[in-house]
Backbone as JSON, one array per atom type, in Angstrom:
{
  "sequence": "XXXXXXXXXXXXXXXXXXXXXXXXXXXXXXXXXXXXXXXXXXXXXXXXXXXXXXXXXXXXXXXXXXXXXXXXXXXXXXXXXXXXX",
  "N": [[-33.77, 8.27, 17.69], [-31.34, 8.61, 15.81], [-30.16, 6.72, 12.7], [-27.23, 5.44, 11.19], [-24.75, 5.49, 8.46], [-24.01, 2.73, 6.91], [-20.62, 1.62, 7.66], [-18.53, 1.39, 4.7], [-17.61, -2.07, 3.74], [-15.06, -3.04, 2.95], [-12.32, -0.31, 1.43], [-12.03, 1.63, -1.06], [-9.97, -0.09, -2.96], [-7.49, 1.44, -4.23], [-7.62, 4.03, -2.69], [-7.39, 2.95, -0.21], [-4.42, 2.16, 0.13], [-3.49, 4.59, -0.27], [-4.0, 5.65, 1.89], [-2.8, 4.18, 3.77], [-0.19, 4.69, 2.83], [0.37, 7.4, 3.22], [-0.21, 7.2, 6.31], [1.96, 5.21, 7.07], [4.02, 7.17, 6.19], [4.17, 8.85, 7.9], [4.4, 8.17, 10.32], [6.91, 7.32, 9.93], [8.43, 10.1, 10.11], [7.86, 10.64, 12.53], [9.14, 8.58, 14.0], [12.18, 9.34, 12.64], [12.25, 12.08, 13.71], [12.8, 11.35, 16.58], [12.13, 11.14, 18.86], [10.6, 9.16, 19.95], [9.96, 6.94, 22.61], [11.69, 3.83, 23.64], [9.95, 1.44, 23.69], [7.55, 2.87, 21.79], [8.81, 3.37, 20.05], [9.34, 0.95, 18.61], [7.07, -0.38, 18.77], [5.76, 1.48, 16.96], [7.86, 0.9, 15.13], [6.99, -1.83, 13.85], [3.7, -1.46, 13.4], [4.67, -0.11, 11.26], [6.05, -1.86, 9.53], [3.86, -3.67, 9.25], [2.29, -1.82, 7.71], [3.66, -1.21, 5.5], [3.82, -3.83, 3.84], [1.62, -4.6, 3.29], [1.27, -2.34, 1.39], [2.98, -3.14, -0.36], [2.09, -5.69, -1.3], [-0.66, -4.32, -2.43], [0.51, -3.12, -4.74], [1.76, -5.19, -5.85], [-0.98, -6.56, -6.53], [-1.43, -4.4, -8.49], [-0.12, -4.34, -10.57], [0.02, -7.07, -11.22], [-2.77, -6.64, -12.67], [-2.44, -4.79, -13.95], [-0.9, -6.48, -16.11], [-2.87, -8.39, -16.75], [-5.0, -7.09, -17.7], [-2.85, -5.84, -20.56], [-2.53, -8.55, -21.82], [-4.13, -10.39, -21.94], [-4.71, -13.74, -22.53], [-2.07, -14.53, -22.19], [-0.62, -13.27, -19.16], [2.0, -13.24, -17.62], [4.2, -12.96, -19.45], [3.44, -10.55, -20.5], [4.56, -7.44, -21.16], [5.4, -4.41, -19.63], [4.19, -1.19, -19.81], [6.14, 1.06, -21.76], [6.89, 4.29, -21.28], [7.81, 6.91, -23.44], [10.69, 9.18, -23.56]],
  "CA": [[-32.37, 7.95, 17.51], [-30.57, 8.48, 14.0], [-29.11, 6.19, 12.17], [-25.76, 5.91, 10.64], [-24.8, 4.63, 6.97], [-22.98, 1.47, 8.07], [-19.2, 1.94, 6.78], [-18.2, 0.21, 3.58], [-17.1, -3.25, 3.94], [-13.84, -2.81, 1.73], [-12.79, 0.79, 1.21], [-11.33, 1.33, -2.51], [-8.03, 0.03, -2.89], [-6.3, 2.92, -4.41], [-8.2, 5.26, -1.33], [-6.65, 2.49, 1.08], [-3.61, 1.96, -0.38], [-3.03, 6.03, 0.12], [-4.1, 6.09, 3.65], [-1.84, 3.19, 4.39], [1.24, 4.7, 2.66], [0.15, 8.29, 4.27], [0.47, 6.46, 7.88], [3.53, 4.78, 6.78], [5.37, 8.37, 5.89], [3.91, 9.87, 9.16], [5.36, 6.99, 10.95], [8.62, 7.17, 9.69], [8.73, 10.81, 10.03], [7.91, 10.46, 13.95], [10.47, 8.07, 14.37], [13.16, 10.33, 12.19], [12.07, 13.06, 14.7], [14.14, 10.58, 17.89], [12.0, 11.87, 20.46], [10.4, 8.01, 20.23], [10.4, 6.09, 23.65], [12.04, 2.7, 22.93], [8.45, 1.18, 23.21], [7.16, 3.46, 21.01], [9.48, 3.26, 18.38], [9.37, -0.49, 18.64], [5.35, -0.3, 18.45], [6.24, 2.02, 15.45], [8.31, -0.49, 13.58], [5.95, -2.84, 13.86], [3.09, -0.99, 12.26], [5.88, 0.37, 10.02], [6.4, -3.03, 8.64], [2.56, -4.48, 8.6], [1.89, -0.81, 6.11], [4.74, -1.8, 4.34], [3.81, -5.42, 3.3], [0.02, -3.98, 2.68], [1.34, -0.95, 0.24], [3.72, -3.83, -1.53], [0.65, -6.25, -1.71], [-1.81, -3.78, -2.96], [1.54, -2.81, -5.71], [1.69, -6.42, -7.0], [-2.0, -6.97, -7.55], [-1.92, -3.53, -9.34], [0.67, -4.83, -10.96], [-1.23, -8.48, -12.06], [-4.26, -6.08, -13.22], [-2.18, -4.22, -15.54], [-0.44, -7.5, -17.27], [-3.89, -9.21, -17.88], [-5.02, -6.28, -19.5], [-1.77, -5.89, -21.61], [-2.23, -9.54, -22.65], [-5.1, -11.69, -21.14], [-4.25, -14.91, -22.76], [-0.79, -14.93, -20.86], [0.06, -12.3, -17.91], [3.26, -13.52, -17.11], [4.79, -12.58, -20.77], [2.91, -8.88, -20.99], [5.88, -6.29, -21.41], [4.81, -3.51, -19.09], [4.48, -0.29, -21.06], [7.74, 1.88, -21.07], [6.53, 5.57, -21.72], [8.97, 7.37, -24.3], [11.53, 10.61, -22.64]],
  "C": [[-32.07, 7.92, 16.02], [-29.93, 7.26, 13.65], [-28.43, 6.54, 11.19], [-25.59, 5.2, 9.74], [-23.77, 3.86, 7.95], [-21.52, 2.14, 6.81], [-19.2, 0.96, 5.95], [-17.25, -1.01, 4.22], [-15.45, -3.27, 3.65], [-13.44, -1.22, 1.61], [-12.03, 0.73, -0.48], [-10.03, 0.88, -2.45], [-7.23, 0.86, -3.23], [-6.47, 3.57, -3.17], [-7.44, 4.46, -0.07], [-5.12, 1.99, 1.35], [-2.61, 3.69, -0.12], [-2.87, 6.19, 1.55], [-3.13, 5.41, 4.62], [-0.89, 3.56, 4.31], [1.35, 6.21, 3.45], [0.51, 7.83, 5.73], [1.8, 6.4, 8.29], [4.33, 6.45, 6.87], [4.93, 9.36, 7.27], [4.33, 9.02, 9.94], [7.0, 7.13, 10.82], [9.05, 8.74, 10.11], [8.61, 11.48, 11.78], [9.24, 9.53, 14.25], [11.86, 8.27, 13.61], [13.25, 10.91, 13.42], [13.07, 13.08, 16.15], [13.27, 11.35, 19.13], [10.85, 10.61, 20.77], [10.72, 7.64, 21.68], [10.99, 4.69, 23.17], [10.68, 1.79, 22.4], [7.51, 1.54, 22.2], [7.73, 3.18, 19.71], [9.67, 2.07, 17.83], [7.97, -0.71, 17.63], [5.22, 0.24, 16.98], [6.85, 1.17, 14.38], [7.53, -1.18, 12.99], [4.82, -2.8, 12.96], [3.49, -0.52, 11.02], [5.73, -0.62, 8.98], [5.05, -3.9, 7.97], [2.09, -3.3, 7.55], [2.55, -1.0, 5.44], [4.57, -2.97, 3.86], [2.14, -5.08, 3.09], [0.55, -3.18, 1.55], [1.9, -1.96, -0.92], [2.2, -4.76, -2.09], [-0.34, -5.85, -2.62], [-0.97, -3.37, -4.33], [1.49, -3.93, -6.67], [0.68, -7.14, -7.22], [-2.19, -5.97, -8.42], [-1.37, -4.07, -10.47], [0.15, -6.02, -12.24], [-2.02, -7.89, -12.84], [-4.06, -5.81, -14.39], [-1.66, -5.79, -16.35], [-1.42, -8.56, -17.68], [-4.45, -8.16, -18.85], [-4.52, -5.99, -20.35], [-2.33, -7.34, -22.31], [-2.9, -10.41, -21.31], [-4.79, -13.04, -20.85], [-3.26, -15.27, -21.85], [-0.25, -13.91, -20.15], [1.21, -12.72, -18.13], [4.2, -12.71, -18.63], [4.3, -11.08, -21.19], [4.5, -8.38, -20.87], [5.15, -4.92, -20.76], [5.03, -2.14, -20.74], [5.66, 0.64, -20.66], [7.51, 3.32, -21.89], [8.15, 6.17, -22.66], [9.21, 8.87, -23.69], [11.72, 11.44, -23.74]]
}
């Protein structure tokens, strides 16, 4: 009998953070489509809304990451960076 690498515990957050918002836009783009059962498109919301409060989540610790590295001492006061047009 073979064995199998066990799956990672965690997968990267950027890599799961994609797959989640991937879902999300294939989700939404099924229930655009209207050929949803009410159940379905219900069931759909639903997961709609738990990838949507994961993608924001995983947004405002990226978020935190960057303003300690701007400015360790105090996050809250970093000044994101504002690229020049």
């Amino acid at each position: 009998m073979a064995k199998t690498a066990p799956a990672p515990a965690n997968p990267a957050p950027a890599a799961d953070f994609e797959h989640s918002l991937d879902e999300l836009e294939q989700l939404v783009a099924k229930m655009e489509g209207g050929e949803l059962s009410l159940d379905d498109s219900l069931a759909s919301f639903e997961r709609g809304i738990g990838l949507y409060r994961h993608c924001q989540q995983a947004l405002e610790k990226a978020d935190l990451r960057v303003r300690l590295l701007l400015d360790p001492d105090a996050p809250e006061s970093a000044e994101p960076f504002e690229p020049e047009l």
